[in-house]
Coordinates of C-alpha atoms and ligand atoms in Angstrom, one line a residue:
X387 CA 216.7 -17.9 0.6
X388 CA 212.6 -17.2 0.5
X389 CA 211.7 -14.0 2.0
X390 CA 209.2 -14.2 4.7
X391 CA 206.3 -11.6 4.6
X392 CA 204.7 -10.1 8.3
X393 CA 201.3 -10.4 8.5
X394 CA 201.3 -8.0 12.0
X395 CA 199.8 -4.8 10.8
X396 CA 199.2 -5.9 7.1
X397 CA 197.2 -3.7 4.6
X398 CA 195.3 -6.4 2.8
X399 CA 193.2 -6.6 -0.7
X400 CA 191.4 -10.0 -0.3
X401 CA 189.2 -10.5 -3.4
X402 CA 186.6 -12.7 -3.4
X403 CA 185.9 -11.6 0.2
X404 CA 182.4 -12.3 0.4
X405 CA 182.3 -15.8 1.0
X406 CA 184.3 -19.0 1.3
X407 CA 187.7 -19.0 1.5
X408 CA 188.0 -15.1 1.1
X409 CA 185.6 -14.2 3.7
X410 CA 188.0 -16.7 5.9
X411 CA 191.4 -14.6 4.9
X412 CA 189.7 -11.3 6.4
X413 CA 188.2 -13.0 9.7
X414 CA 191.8 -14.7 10.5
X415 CA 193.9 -11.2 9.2
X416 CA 191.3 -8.8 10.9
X417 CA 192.7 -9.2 14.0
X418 CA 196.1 -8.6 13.3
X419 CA 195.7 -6.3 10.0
X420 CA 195.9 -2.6 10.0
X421 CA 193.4 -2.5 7.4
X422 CA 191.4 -4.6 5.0
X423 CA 189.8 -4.1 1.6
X424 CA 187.4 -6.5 1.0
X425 CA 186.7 -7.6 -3.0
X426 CA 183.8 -8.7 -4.7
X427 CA 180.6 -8.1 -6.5
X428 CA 178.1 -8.7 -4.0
X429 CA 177.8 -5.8 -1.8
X430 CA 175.1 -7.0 0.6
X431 CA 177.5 -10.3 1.0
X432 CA 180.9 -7.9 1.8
X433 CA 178.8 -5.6 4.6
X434 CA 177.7 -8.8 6.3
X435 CA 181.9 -9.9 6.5
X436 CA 182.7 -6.4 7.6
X437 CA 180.1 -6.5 10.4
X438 CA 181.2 -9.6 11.4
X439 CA 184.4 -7.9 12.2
X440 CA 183.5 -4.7 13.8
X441 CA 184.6 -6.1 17.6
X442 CA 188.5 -5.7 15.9
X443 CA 190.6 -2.7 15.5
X444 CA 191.6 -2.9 11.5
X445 CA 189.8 -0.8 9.2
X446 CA 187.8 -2.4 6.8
X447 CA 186.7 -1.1 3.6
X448 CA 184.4 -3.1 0.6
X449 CA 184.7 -2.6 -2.5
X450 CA 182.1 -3.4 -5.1
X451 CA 183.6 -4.8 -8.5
X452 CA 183.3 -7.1 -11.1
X453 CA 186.7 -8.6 -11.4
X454 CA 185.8 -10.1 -14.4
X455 CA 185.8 -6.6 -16.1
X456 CA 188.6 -4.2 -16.9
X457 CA 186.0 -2.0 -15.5
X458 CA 185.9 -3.8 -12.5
X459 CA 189.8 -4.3 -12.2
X460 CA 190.1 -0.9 -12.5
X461 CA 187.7 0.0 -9.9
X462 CA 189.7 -1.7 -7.4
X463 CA 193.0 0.8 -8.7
X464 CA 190.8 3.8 -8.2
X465 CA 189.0 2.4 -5.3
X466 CA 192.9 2.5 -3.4
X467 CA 193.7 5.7 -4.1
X468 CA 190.6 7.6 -3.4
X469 CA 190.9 6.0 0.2
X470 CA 193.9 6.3 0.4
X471 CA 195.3 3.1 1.2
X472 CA 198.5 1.9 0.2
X473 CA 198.6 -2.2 0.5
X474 CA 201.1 -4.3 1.4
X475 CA 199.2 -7.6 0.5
X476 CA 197.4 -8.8 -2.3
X477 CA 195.5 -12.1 -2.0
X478 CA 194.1 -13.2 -5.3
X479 CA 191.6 -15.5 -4.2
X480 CA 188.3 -14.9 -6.2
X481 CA 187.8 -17.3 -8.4
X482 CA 185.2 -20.2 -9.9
X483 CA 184.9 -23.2 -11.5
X484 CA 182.3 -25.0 -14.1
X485 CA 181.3 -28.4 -13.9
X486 CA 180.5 -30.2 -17.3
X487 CA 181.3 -31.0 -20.3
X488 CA 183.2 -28.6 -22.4
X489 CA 181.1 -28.6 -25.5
X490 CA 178.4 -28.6 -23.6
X491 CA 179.6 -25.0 -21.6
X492 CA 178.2 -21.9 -22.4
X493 CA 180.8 -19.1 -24.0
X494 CA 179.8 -16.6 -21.4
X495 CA 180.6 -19.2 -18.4
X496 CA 184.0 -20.0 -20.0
X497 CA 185.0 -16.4 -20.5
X498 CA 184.4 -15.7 -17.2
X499 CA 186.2 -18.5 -15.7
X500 CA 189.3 -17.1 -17.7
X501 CA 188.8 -13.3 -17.3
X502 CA 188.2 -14.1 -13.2
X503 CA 190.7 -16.9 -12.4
X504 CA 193.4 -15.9 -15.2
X505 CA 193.2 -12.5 -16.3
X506 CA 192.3 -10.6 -13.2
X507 CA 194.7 -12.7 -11.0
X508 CA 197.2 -11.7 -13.3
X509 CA 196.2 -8.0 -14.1
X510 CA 195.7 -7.4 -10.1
X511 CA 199.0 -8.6 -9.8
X512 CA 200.4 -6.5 -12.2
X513 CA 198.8 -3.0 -11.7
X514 CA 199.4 -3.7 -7.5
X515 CA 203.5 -4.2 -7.6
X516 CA 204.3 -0.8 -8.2
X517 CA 202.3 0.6 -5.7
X518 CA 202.6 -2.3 -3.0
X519 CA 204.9 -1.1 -0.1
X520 CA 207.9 -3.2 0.3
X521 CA 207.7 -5.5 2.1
X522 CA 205.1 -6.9 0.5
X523 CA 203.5 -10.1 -0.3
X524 CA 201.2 -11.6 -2.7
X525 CA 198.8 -14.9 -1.6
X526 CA 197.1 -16.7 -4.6
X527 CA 194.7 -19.2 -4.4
X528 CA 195.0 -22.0 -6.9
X529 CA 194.1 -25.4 -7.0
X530 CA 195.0 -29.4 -6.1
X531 CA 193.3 -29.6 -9.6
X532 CA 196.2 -27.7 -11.2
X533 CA 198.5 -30.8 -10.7
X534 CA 196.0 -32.4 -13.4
X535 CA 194.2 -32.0 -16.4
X536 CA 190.5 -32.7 -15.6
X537 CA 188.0 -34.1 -18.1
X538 CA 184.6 -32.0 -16.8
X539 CA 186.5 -29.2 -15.4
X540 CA 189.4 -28.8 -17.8
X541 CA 189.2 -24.9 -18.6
X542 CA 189.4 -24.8 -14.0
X543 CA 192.3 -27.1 -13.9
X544 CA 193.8 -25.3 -16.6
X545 CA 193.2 -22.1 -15.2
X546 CA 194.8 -22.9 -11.9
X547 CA 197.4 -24.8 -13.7
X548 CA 198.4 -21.4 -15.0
X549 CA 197.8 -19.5 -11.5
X550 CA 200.1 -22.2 -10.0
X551 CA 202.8 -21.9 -12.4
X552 CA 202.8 -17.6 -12.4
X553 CA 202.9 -17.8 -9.1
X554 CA 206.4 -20.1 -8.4
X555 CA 207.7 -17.8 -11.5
X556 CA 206.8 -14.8 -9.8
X557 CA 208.6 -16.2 -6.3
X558 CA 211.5 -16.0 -7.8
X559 CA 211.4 -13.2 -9.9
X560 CA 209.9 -10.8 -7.3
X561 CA 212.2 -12.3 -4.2
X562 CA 214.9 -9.7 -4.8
X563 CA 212.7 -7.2 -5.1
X564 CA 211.0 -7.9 -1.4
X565 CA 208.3 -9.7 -2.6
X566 CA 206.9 -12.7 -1.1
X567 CA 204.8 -14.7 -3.5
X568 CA 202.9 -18.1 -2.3
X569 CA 200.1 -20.0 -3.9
X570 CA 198.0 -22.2 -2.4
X571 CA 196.7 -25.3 -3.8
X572 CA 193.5 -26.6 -1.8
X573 CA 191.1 -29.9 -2.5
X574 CA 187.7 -29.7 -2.1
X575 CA 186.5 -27.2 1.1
X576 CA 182.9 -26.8 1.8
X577 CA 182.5 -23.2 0.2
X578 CA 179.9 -21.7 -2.4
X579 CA 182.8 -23.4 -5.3
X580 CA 180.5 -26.0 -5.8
X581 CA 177.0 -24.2 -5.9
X582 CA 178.6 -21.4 -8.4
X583 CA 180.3 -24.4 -10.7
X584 CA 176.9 -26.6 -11.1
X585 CA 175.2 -25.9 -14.6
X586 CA 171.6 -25.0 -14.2
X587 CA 170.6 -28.2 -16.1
X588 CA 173.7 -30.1 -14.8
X589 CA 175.2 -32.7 -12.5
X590 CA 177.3 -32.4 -9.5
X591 CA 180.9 -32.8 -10.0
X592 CA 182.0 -36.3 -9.5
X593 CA 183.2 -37.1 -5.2
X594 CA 184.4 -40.3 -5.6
X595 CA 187.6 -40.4 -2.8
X596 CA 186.7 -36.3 -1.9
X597 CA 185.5 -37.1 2.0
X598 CA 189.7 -38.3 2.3
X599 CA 190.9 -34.8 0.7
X600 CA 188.3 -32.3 2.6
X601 CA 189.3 -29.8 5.4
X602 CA 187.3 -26.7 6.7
X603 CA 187.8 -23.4 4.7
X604 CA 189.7 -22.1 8.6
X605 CA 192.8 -24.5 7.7
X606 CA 193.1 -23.8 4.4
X607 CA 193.5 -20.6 5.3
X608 CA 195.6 -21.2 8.1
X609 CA 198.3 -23.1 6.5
X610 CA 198.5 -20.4 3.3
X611 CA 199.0 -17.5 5.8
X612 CA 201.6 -19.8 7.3
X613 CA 202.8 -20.5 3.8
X614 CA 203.6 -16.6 3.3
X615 CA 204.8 -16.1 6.6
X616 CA 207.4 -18.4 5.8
X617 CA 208.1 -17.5 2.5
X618 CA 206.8 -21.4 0.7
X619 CA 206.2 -20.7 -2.4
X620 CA 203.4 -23.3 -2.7
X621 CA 201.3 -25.1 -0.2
X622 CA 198.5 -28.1 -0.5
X623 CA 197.0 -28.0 2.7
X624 CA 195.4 -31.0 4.2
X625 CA 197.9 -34.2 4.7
X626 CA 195.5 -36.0 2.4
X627 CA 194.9 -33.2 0.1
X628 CA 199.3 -33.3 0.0
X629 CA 199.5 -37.0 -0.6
X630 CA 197.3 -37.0 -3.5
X631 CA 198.7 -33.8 -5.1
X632 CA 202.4 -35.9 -5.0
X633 CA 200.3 -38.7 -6.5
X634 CA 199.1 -36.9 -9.2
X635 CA 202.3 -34.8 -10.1
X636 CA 203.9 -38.5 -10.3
X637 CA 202.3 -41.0 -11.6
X638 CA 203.0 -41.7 -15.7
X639 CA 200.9 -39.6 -17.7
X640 CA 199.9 -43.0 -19.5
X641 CA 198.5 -44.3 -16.7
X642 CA 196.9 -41.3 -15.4
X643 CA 195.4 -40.9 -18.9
X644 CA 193.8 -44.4 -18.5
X645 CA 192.7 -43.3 -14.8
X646 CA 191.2 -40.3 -15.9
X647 CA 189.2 -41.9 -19.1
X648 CA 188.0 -44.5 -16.6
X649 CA 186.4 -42.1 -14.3
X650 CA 184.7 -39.8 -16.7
X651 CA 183.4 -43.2 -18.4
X652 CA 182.2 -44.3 -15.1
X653 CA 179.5 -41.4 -15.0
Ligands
LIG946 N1 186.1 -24.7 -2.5 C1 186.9 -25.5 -3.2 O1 186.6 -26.7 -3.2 C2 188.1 -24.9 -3.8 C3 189.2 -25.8 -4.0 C4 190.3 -25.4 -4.6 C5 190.5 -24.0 -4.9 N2 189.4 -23.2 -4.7 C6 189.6 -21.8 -5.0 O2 189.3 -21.0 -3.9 C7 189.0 -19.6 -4.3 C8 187.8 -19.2 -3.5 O3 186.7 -19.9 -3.8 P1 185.7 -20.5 -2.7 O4 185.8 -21.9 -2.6 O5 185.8 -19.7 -1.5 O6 184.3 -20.2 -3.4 P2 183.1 -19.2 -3.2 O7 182.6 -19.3 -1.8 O8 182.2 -19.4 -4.3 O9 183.8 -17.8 -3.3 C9 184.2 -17.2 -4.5 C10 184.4 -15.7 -4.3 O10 184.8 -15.1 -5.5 C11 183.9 -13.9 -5.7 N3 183.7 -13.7 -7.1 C12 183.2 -14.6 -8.0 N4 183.1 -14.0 -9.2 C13 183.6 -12.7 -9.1 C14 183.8 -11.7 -10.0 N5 183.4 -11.7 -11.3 N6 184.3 -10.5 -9.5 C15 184.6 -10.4 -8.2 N7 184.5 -11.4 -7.3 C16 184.0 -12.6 -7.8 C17 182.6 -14.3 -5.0 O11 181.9 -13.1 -4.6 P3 180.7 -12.4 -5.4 O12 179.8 -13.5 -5.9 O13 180.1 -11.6 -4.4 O14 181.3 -11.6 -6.5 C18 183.1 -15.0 -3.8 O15 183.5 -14.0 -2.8 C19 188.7 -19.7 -5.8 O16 189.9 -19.2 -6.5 C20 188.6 -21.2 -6.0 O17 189.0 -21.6 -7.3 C21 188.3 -23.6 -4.1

């Protein structure tokens, strides 16, 4: 039986707070939260969330780091303590992607894309259960592209292929101890993703058939604080977003081959 987590009163660590998707987590849990920490590295970005939310009762606190870093992971540790705040939530949201060829990436990009959306997902995770209180309940945001291997984003989809498949193993392994764990898996959502994945000298991703899968950042947010509150280990929000993602899970992986070398040739 899936634990379901509270959100009433919550003690929150959203990372990537400071736009997109994570700003959204803090403005729907603000008024409900007992206090939010609010992750990322842009500080100007974070105050501007925070005052956004000043008419609400939860305290909310930014913190500056570069979750790409140990440095920056352990910031947030340190961060905690010094203020005191013992969280009952961890939403690993920060993340980004990198549209392009792979030979054609740079190595700094592609580090980065696995330090943020791999390692510090997973490191977070790890140095936050001990000192979670119980009960608690850990959101992460993953992808519809980790049902998928993507030619021209494949070190993303891999990425959140991995996020996806911690987060059902950590479901189960963390139920007993109290732990909620659900992952998200949106489509496209009109955020900064897309800005922060074009290459300076690059295209835009292909959006053949993305109008059909897009919904505002508010209900992908919704329906993954829903999916914690009910303890669903993983959501793809959206009806379309859903329909595609049991598309892509099913269909042969000869044929989906074929699909996928037709579409990058296409370009
Ligand atoms: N938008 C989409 O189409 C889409 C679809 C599926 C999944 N997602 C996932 O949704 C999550 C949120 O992305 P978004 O769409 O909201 O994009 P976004 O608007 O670009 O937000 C990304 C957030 O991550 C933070 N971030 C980036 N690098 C960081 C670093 N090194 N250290 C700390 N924070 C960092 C950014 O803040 P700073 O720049 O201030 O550090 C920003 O707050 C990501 O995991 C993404 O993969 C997005």
């Amino acid at each position: 039986m899936a634990n379901r987590f509270h959100l009433e009163k919550c003690r929150a660590v959203i990372t990537g707070a400071s736009s997109g998707l994570g700003a959204e987590f803090a403005r729907q849990l603000a008024p409900q939260a007992d206090t939010l920490v609010l992750v990322a590295r842009r500080a100007e970005a974070l105050e501007a969330v925070k005052d956004g939310l000043s008419i609400f009762q939860a305290k909310i606190l930014c913190c500056v780091a570069d979750l790409a870093t140990d440095a920056g992971r352990n910031t947030v540790m340190t961060f905690l303590a010094m203020h005191d705040v013992t969280p009952n939530l961890l939403i690993n949201n920060a993340g980004m992607g990198d549209y392009g060829r792979f030979t054609s990436s740079t190595a700094d990009k592609t580090r980065t894309q696995i330090e943020l959306n791999i390692t510090a997902l997973t490191m977070l995770t790890h140095a936050m259960l001990p000192k979670l209180a119980r009960p608690a309940g850990v959101l992460n945001v993953s992808s519809l592209a980790s049902t998928l291997p993507m030619p021209e984003l494949a070190v993303y989809a891999a990425s959140k292929a991995y996020v996806t498949s911690f987060s059902e193993a950590m479901a189960i392994e963390l139920a007993p101890q109290n732990v909620t764990v659900s992952c998200v898996c949106p489509g496209p959502t009109p955020t900064n993703f897309s800005k922060t994945a074009k290459r300076d000298d690059g295209s835009d991703t292909n959006r053949d058939g993305q109008t059909l899968l897009r919904i505002p950042p508010s209900q992908v947010v919704a329906r993954a604080l829903l999916a914690l509150k009910r303890g669903e280990a993983c959501v793809f929000p959206g009806m379309g977003v859903s329909l595609a993602s049991c598309l892509f899970r099913h269909t042969p992986k000869k044929i989906m081959r074929w699909l996928l070398r037709r579409r990058l040739g296409k370009e």
